[in-house]
């Protein structure tokens, strides 16, 4: 039994499971982004066992706690009260207590003010322990079917059109799949801007209401998606916009020769060909022969 008479346990299928005591630390606990079944056992034990439970919205977190029979009382910590609530949470850590932090949905610190608390805890020398779990960007990425060898999550885009386009322009040459959070009433404007700035032929996916009853992945080029949402009167639900990397452009012969010439000034022939192959994606053997030909066939 916890201090104050609170039972430190959680419930699974009408079975009460005791939560083990937690060491003093700041625990960053991922919670479901929609489906309440997407919670880990470690997260439940942490929510039940923490001395202090901080959350973005107590009403939202209470729904999750009630689902799993957790009696811990949540305290609000969000953008508007961080200046006041943050020091109180730091005092709890100073007193040797365990503090768990959750956002309304998904992984805390991703596009929310929790990073300030984590920074303060780290600077003060306290342990910060991530409790991994649900993540909207990763769910959208794997569900989109777009390349995931390299990806970049950029949070929310600016709301004003010029600022939004300026921000998108920063990603034109990024050879990675891009991910953005977007609100339903701005998705049409964002798709139109993305098609203009990044190119209408870029493949993308609008991932809406992830893990919820009306989950939807709408896939197509940016131009196709922009045209679709321009005709939709009302869009509902939270959205992750995933945009594939720019299509590969063939390297011009003159560009290849320039790259080989520059590399040959500082590297031996074989290494210059290898580096040029890495930069252009062309065959090392072919580039080596090309460099020999440029040098007159003797490699000097």
mmCIF file of C-alpha atoms in Angstrom:
data_model
loop_
_atom_site.group_PDB
_atom_site.id
_atom_site.type_symbol
_atom_site.label_atom_id
_atom_site.label_comp_id
_atom_site.label_asym_id
_atom_site.label_seq_id
_atom_site.Cartn_x
_atom_site.Cartn_y
_atom_site.Cartn_z
ATOM 1 C CA UNK A 1 0.000 0.000 0.000
ATOM 2 C CA UNK A 2 1.385 3.397 -0.997
ATOM 3 C CA UNK A 3 1.534 6.500 1.153
ATOM 4 C CA UNK A 4 -1.869 8.047 1.641
ATOM 5 C CA UNK A 5 -3.574 4.664 1.243
ATOM 6 C CA UNK A 6 -3.182 4.462 -2.549
ATOM 7 C CA UNK A 7 -2.918 0.975 -3.970
ATOM 8 C CA UNK A 8 0.090 0.757 -6.309
ATOM 9 C CA UNK A 9 -1.206 -1.715 -8.839
ATOM 10 C CA UNK A 10 -2.781 -1.981 -12.278
ATOM 11 C CA UNK A 11 -5.487 -4.254 -13.624
ATOM 12 C CA UNK A 12 -5.361 -6.593 -16.603
ATOM 13 C CA UNK A 13 -8.432 -8.703 -17.458
ATOM 14 C CA UNK A 14 -9.815 -8.291 -13.917
ATOM 15 C CA UNK A 15 -6.500 -9.374 -12.398
ATOM 16 C CA UNK A 16 -4.790 -6.915 -10.053
ATOM 17 C CA UNK A 17 -1.027 -6.774 -10.568
ATOM 18 C CA UNK A 18 1.133 -5.016 -7.980
ATOM 19 C CA UNK A 19 3.574 -2.377 -9.182
ATOM 20 C CA UNK A 20 7.130 -2.658 -7.932
ATOM 21 C CA UNK A 21 8.733 0.387 -6.258
ATOM 22 C CA UNK A 22 10.480 2.774 -8.628
ATOM 23 C CA UNK A 23 13.880 4.331 -8.143
ATOM 24 C CA UNK A 24 14.018 8.099 -8.035
ATOM 25 C CA UNK A 25 14.109 9.354 -11.629
ATOM 26 C CA UNK A 26 12.115 11.191 -14.264
ATOM 27 C CA UNK A 27 10.261 8.550 -16.304
ATOM 28 C CA UNK A 28 9.088 9.603 -19.790
ATOM 29 C CA UNK A 29 6.189 7.260 -20.472
ATOM 30 C CA UNK A 30 4.748 6.686 -23.954
ATOM 31 C CA UNK A 31 0.968 6.236 -23.967
ATOM 32 C CA UNK A 32 -1.470 5.110 -26.698
ATOM 33 C CA UNK A 33 -2.142 7.513 -29.590
ATOM 34 C CA UNK A 34 -5.705 6.236 -29.924
ATOM 35 C CA UNK A 35 -6.280 2.582 -29.169
ATOM 36 C CA UNK A 36 -5.949 2.145 -25.398
ATOM 37 C CA UNK A 37 -4.687 -1.386 -25.955
ATOM 38 C CA UNK A 38 -1.419 0.037 -27.270
ATOM 39 C CA UNK A 39 0.180 0.336 -23.837
ATOM 40 C CA UNK A 40 3.162 -1.652 -22.568
ATOM 41 C CA UNK A 41 3.273 -3.570 -19.293
ATOM 42 C CA UNK A 42 6.293 -1.525 -18.261
ATOM 43 C CA UNK A 43 4.348 1.691 -18.868
ATOM 44 C CA UNK A 44 1.417 0.472 -16.750
ATOM 45 C CA UNK A 45 3.720 -0.485 -13.905
ATOM 46 C CA UNK A 46 5.433 2.907 -14.097
ATOM 47 C CA UNK A 47 2.154 4.845 -14.100
ATOM 48 C CA UNK A 48 0.925 2.843 -11.131
ATOM 49 C CA UNK A 49 4.161 2.961 -9.143
ATOM 50 C CA UNK A 50 5.338 6.546 -9.647
ATOM 51 C CA UNK A 51 5.234 8.835 -6.618
ATOM 52 C CA UNK A 52 4.201 11.730 -8.867
ATOM 53 C CA UNK A 53 2.374 11.477 -12.183
ATOM 54 C CA UNK A 54 2.495 14.561 -14.420
ATOM 55 C CA UNK A 55 0.417 14.817 -17.586
ATOM 56 C CA UNK A 56 -0.682 17.236 -20.263
ATOM 57 C CA UNK A 57 -4.419 16.988 -19.544
ATOM 58 C CA UNK A 58 -5.650 15.224 -16.410
ATOM 59 C CA UNK A 59 -8.999 14.385 -18.024
ATOM 60 C CA UNK A 60 -7.350 12.568 -20.919
ATOM 61 C CA UNK A 61 -4.904 10.678 -18.711
ATOM 62 C CA UNK A 62 -7.682 9.760 -16.270
ATOM 63 C CA UNK A 63 -9.420 7.781 -19.022
ATOM 64 C CA UNK A 64 -6.276 5.671 -19.477
ATOM 65 C CA UNK A 65 -5.770 5.213 -15.733
ATOM 66 C CA UNK A 66 -9.378 4.154 -15.193
ATOM 67 C CA UNK A 67 -9.144 1.628 -18.045
ATOM 68 C CA UNK A 68 -6.340 -0.165 -16.204
ATOM 69 C CA UNK A 69 -7.477 0.383 -12.620
ATOM 70 C CA UNK A 70 -4.616 2.715 -11.693
ATOM 71 C CA UNK A 71 -5.352 4.879 -8.653
ATOM 72 C CA UNK A 72 -2.474 7.323 -9.075
ATOM 73 C CA UNK A 73 -3.617 10.947 -9.175
ATOM 74 C CA UNK A 74 -2.381 12.880 -12.242
ATOM 75 C CA UNK A 75 -1.138 16.461 -11.949
ATOM 76 C CA UNK A 76 -1.186 18.898 -14.868
ATOM 77 C CA UNK A 77 2.085 19.874 -16.534
ATOM 78 C CA UNK A 78 1.695 21.608 -19.889
ATOM 79 C CA UNK A 79 2.811 24.582 -21.955
ATOM 80 C CA UNK A 80 0.703 27.090 -20.010
ATOM 81 C CA UNK A 81 1.721 26.094 -16.464
ATOM 82 C CA UNK A 82 5.275 24.805 -17.033
ATOM 83 C CA UNK A 83 6.841 27.790 -15.246
ATOM 84 C CA UNK A 84 4.916 26.922 -12.083
ATOM 85 C CA UNK A 85 4.568 23.132 -12.312
ATOM 86 C CA UNK A 86 8.106 22.428 -13.515
ATOM 87 C CA UNK A 87 9.866 23.557 -10.305
ATOM 88 C CA UNK A 88 7.428 21.479 -8.208
ATOM 89 C CA UNK A 89 8.327 18.376 -10.178
ATOM 90 C CA UNK A 90 12.025 19.159 -9.766
ATOM 91 C CA UNK A 91 11.453 19.473 -6.007
ATOM 92 C CA UNK A 92 9.928 15.992 -6.026
ATOM 93 C CA UNK A 93 13.058 14.635 -7.715
ATOM 94 C CA UNK A 94 15.209 16.481 -5.196
ATOM 95 C CA UNK A 95 13.239 14.776 -2.427
ATOM 96 C CA UNK A 96 14.126 11.392 -3.888
ATOM 97 C CA UNK A 97 10.734 10.664 -5.440
ATOM 98 C CA UNK A 98 9.926 9.033 -8.763
ATOM 99 C CA UNK A 99 8.213 11.273 -11.308
ATOM 100 C CA UNK A 100 6.405 9.939 -14.390
ATOM 101 C CA UNK A 101 5.583 12.269 -17.279
ATOM 102 C CA UNK A 102 3.064 11.536 -20.039
ATOM 103 C CA UNK A 103 1.561 13.561 -22.869
ATOM 104 C CA UNK A 104 -2.025 13.220 -24.061
ATOM 105 C CA UNK A 105 -0.968 10.593 -26.585
ATOM 106 C CA UNK A 106 2.206 9.006 -27.877
ATOM 107 C CA UNK A 107 5.740 9.659 -26.717
ATOM 108 C CA UNK A 108 6.309 12.660 -24.428
ATOM 109 C CA UNK A 109 8.786 15.364 -25.497
ATOM 110 C CA UNK A 110 7.865 14.903 -29.192
ATOM 111 C CA UNK A 111 6.325 18.274 -30.158
ATOM 112 C CA UNK A 112 5.390 19.099 -26.559
ATOM 113 C CA UNK A 113 7.004 21.166 -23.770
ATOM 114 C CA UNK A 114 8.161 18.151 -21.751
ATOM 115 C CA UNK A 115 11.676 18.535 -23.123
ATOM 116 C CA UNK A 116 12.173 21.521 -20.812
ATOM 117 C CA UNK A 117 11.568 19.341 -17.761
ATOM 118 C CA UNK A 118 13.876 16.648 -19.129
ATOM 119 C CA UNK A 119 16.597 19.241 -19.770
ATOM 120 C CA UNK A 120 16.270 20.578 -16.229
ATOM 121 C CA UNK A 121 16.458 17.069 -14.764
ATOM 122 C CA UNK A 122 19.524 16.183 -16.815
ATOM 123 C CA UNK A 123 21.278 19.452 -15.914
ATOM 124 C CA UNK A 124 20.556 18.812 -12.229
ATOM 125 C CA UNK A 125 22.041 15.325 -12.449
ATOM 126 C CA UNK A 126 18.853 13.273 -12.097
ATOM 127 C CA UNK A 127 18.227 10.087 -14.057
ATOM 128 C CA UNK A 128 15.915 10.384 -17.058
ATOM 129 C CA UNK A 129 14.395 7.051 -18.082
ATOM 130 C CA UNK A 130 12.442 6.659 -21.360
ATOM 131 C CA UNK A 131 9.618 4.108 -21.290
ATOM 132 C CA UNK A 132 9.143 3.480 -25.040
ATOM 133 C CA UNK A 133 5.856 2.726 -26.721
ATOM 134 C CA UNK A 134 3.403 4.213 -29.185
ATOM 135 C CA UNK A 135 4.620 6.926 -31.571
ATOM 136 C CA UNK A 136 2.475 8.586 -34.235
ATOM 137 C CA UNK A 137 5.396 9.452 -36.570
ATOM 138 C CA UNK A 138 6.722 5.889 -36.561
ATOM 139 C CA UNK A 139 3.251 4.374 -36.975
ATOM 140 C CA UNK A 140 2.676 6.668 -39.960
ATOM 141 C CA UNK A 141 6.088 5.911 -41.447
ATOM 142 C CA UNK A 142 5.694 2.137 -41.447
ATOM 143 C CA UNK A 143 2.055 2.321 -42.545
ATOM 144 C CA UNK A 144 2.753 4.707 -45.411
ATOM 145 C CA UNK A 145 4.829 2.204 -47.336
ATOM 146 C CA UNK A 146 7.382 4.905 -48.150
ATOM 147 C CA UNK A 147 11.165 4.394 -47.906
ATOM 148 C CA UNK A 148 12.381 4.343 -44.315
ATOM 149 C CA UNK A 149 16.144 3.868 -44.587
ATOM 150 C CA UNK A 150 16.449 7.580 -43.733
ATOM 151 C CA UNK A 151 13.668 9.756 -42.351
ATOM 152 C CA UNK A 152 13.273 13.201 -40.833
ATOM 153 C CA UNK A 153 10.509 14.212 -38.424
ATOM 154 C CA UNK A 154 9.948 17.985 -38.574
ATOM 155 C CA UNK A 155 6.956 18.474 -36.268
ATOM 156 C CA UNK A 156 4.381 21.101 -37.193
ATOM 157 C CA UNK A 157 4.829 23.440 -40.155
ATOM 158 C CA UNK A 158 4.147 27.188 -39.726
ATOM 159 C CA UNK A 159 0.533 28.255 -40.105
ATOM 160 C CA UNK A 160 1.159 31.225 -42.430
ATOM 161 C CA UNK A 161 1.519 30.320 -46.107
ATOM 162 C CA UNK A 162 4.819 32.134 -46.815
ATOM 163 C CA UNK A 163 6.468 30.812 -43.656
ATOM 164 C CA UNK A 164 5.165 27.335 -44.444
ATOM 165 C CA UNK A 165 6.628 27.456 -47.965
ATOM 166 C CA UNK A 166 9.930 28.833 -46.697
ATOM 167 C CA UNK A 167 10.151 25.976 -44.214
ATOM 168 C CA UNK A 168 9.331 23.376 -46.868
ATOM 169 C CA UNK A 169 12.022 24.853 -49.117
ATOM 170 C CA UNK A 170 14.596 23.852 -46.497
ATOM 171 C CA UNK A 171 13.784 20.201 -47.210
ATOM 172 C CA UNK A 172 13.867 20.237 -51.027
ATOM 173 C CA UNK A 173 17.267 18.550 -51.278
ATOM 174 C CA UNK A 174 16.977 16.325 -48.194
ATOM 175 C CA UNK A 175 17.356 12.720 -49.348
ATOM 176 C CA UNK A 176 15.047 11.273 -46.718
ATOM 177 C CA UNK A 177 11.379 10.610 -46.107
ATOM 178 C CA UNK A 178 9.830 13.654 -44.405
ATOM 179 C CA UNK A 179 7.184 13.547 -41.659
ATOM 180 C CA UNK A 180 5.048 16.414 -40.386
ATOM 181 C CA UNK A 181 2.191 16.763 -37.917
ATOM 182 C CA UNK A 182 -0.730 18.676 -39.413
ATOM 183 C CA UNK A 183 -4.200 19.774 -38.336
ATOM 184 C CA UNK A 184 -7.226 18.698 -40.410
ATOM 185 C CA UNK A 185 -8.259 22.234 -41.333
ATOM 186 C CA UNK A 186 -4.776 23.029 -42.741
ATOM 187 C CA UNK A 187 -3.999 19.802 -44.586
ATOM 188 C CA UNK A 188 -5.333 21.038 -47.960
ATOM 189 C CA UNK A 189 -3.213 24.207 -47.863
ATOM 190 C CA UNK A 190 -0.150 22.268 -46.702
ATOM 191 C CA UNK A 191 -0.470 19.726 -49.509
ATOM 192 C CA UNK A 192 -0.844 22.496 -52.093
ATOM 193 C CA UNK A 193 2.274 24.232 -50.759
ATOM 194 C CA UNK A 194 4.230 20.966 -50.588
ATOM 195 C CA UNK A 195 3.318 20.122 -54.193
ATOM 196 C CA UNK A 196 4.511 23.565 -55.341
ATOM 197 C CA UNK A 197 7.722 23.624 -53.319
ATOM 198 C CA UNK A 198 8.822 19.983 -53.233
ATOM 199 C CA UNK A 199 7.342 18.924 -56.553
ATOM 200 C CA UNK A 200 3.966 17.462 -57.394
ATOM 201 C CA UNK A 201 5.536 14.135 -58.385
ATOM 202 C CA UNK A 202 6.791 13.392 -54.860
ATOM 203 C CA UNK A 203 4.970 10.359 -53.452
ATOM 204 C CA UNK A 204 3.256 10.956 -50.108
ATOM 205 C CA UNK A 205 0.731 9.583 -47.638
ATOM 206 C CA UNK A 206 -1.823 11.373 -45.467
ATOM 207 C CA UNK A 207 -2.087 9.236 -42.324
ATOM 208 C CA UNK A 208 -5.216 10.114 -40.359
ATOM 209 C CA UNK A 209 -6.674 8.922 -37.043
ATOM 210 C CA UNK A 210 -3.900 6.382 -36.491
ATOM 211 C CA UNK A 211 -4.875 3.305 -34.413
ATOM 212 C CA UNK A 212 -8.445 4.597 -34.088
ATOM 213 C CA UNK A 213 -11.705 3.267 -35.548
ATOM 214 C CA UNK A 214 -11.531 5.395 -38.690
ATOM 215 C CA UNK A 215 -7.801 5.028 -39.349
ATOM 216 C CA UNK A 216 -6.953 5.998 -42.921
ATOM 217 C CA UNK A 217 -3.881 5.988 -45.152
ATOM 218 C CA UNK A 218 -4.463 7.965 -48.343
ATOM 219 C CA UNK A 219 -1.525 7.526 -50.697
ATOM 220 C CA UNK A 220 -0.548 9.226 -53.959
ATOM 221 C CA UNK A 221 1.629 11.986 -55.350
ATOM 222 C CA UNK A 222 1.554 15.374 -53.666
ATOM 223 C CA UNK A 223 -0.317 16.756 -56.680
ATOM 224 C CA UNK A 224 -2.959 14.012 -56.457
ATOM 225 C CA UNK A 225 -3.399 14.410 -52.712
ATOM 226 C CA UNK A 226 -3.588 18.204 -52.986
ATOM 227 C CA UNK A 227 -6.317 17.885 -55.622
ATOM 228 C CA UNK A 228 -8.261 15.419 -53.469
ATOM 229 C CA UNK A 229 -8.211 17.487 -50.281
ATOM 230 C CA UNK A 230 -8.985 20.692 -52.176
ATOM 231 C CA UNK A 231 -12.408 19.141 -52.892
ATOM 232 C CA UNK A 232 -13.064 17.787 -49.378
ATOM 233 C CA UNK A 233 -15.340 20.040 -47.341
ATOM 234 C CA UNK A 234 -14.410 18.736 -43.909
ATOM 235 C CA UNK A 235 -11.452 16.681 -42.701
ATOM 236 C CA UNK A 236 -11.459 15.257 -39.189
ATOM 237 C CA UNK A 237 -8.881 13.742 -36.899
ATOM 238 C CA UNK A 238 -5.179 14.076 -36.198
ATOM 239 C CA UNK A 239 -2.876 13.785 -39.208
ATOM 240 C CA UNK A 240 0.709 12.797 -39.932
ATOM 241 C CA UNK A 241 1.847 13.777 -43.426
ATOM 242 C CA UNK A 242 4.591 11.528 -44.794
ATOM 243 C CA UNK A 243 6.446 12.617 -47.949
ATOM 244 C CA UNK A 244 8.850 10.328 -49.774
ATOM 245 C CA UNK A 245 12.400 11.400 -50.672
ATOM 246 C CA UNK A 246 13.034 13.298 -53.912
ATOM 247 C CA UNK A 247 13.258 11.082 -57.007
ATOM 248 C CA UNK A 248 16.781 10.267 -58.085
ATOM 249 C CA UNK A 249 17.978 12.410 -60.967
ATOM 250 C CA UNK A 250 20.497 11.029 -63.484
ATOM 251 C CA UNK A 251 23.956 12.509 -63.056
ATOM 252 C CA UNK A 252 25.108 14.453 -66.102
ATOM 253 C CA UNK A 253 28.357 13.316 -67.748
ATOM 254 C CA UNK A 254 29.890 16.767 -67.286
ATOM 255 C CA UNK A 255 29.109 16.626 -63.574
ATOM 256 C CA UNK A 256 30.729 13.199 -63.253
ATOM 257 C CA UNK A 257 33.860 14.422 -65.005
ATOM 258 C CA UNK A 258 34.021 17.453 -62.716
ATOM 259 C CA UNK A 259 33.685 15.239 -59.624
ATOM 260 C CA UNK A 260 36.417 12.891 -60.867
ATOM 261 C CA UNK A 261 38.736 15.801 -61.692
ATOM 262 C CA UNK A 262 38.311 17.345 -58.236
ATOM 263 C CA UNK A 263 38.852 14.029 -56.432
ATOM 264 C CA UNK A 264 41.855 13.072 -58.554
ATOM 265 C CA UNK A 265 43.643 16.207 -57.360
ATOM 266 C CA UNK A 266 43.731 14.928 -53.787
ATOM 267 C CA UNK A 267 43.316 11.134 -54.018
ATOM 268 C CA UNK A 268 44.970 8.238 -55.855
ATOM 269 C CA UNK A 269 43.050 6.995 -58.897
ATOM 270 C CA UNK A 270 41.457 3.987 -57.188
ATOM 271 C CA UNK A 271 40.321 5.935 -54.129
ATOM 272 C CA UNK A 272 39.034 8.803 -56.282
ATOM 273 C CA UNK A 273 36.912 6.331 -58.255
ATOM 274 C CA UNK A 274 35.586 4.775 -55.052
ATOM 275 C CA UNK A 275 34.594 8.149 -53.602
ATOM 276 C CA UNK A 276 33.003 9.228 -56.901
ATOM 277 C CA UNK A 277 31.014 5.978 -56.893
ATOM 278 C CA UNK A 278 29.731 6.759 -53.409
ATOM 279 C CA UNK A 279 28.717 10.280 -54.423
ATOM 280 C CA UNK A 280 27.049 9.400 -57.735
ATOM 281 C CA UNK A 281 25.862 5.835 -57.298
ATOM 282 C CA UNK A 282 27.715 4.819 -60.465
ATOM 283 C CA UNK A 283 29.951 1.779 -60.846
ATOM 284 C CA UNK A 284 33.409 2.112 -59.289
ATOM 285 C CA UNK A 285 34.922 0.012 -62.110
ATOM 286 C CA UNK A 286 33.394 2.241 -64.775
ATOM 287 C CA UNK A 287 34.478 5.414 -63.008
ATOM 288 C CA UNK A 288 38.016 4.054 -62.570
ATOM 289 C CA UNK A 289 38.294 3.409 -66.303
ATOM 290 C CA UNK A 290 36.797 6.799 -67.062
ATOM 291 C CA UNK A 291 39.364 8.481 -64.845
ATOM 292 C CA UNK A 292 42.178 6.538 -66.563
ATOM 293 C CA UNK A 293 40.901 7.707 -69.937
ATOM 294 C CA UNK A 294 40.762 11.312 -68.691
ATOM 295 C CA UNK A 295 44.390 10.986 -67.543
ATOM 296 C CA UNK A 296 45.540 9.565 -70.850
ATOM 297 C CA UNK A 297 45.236 5.906 -69.978
ATOM 298 C CA UNK A 298 48.252 5.560 -67.654
ATOM 299 C CA UNK A 299 46.616 6.719 -64.429
ATOM 300 C CA UNK A 300 49.128 9.554 -63.922
#
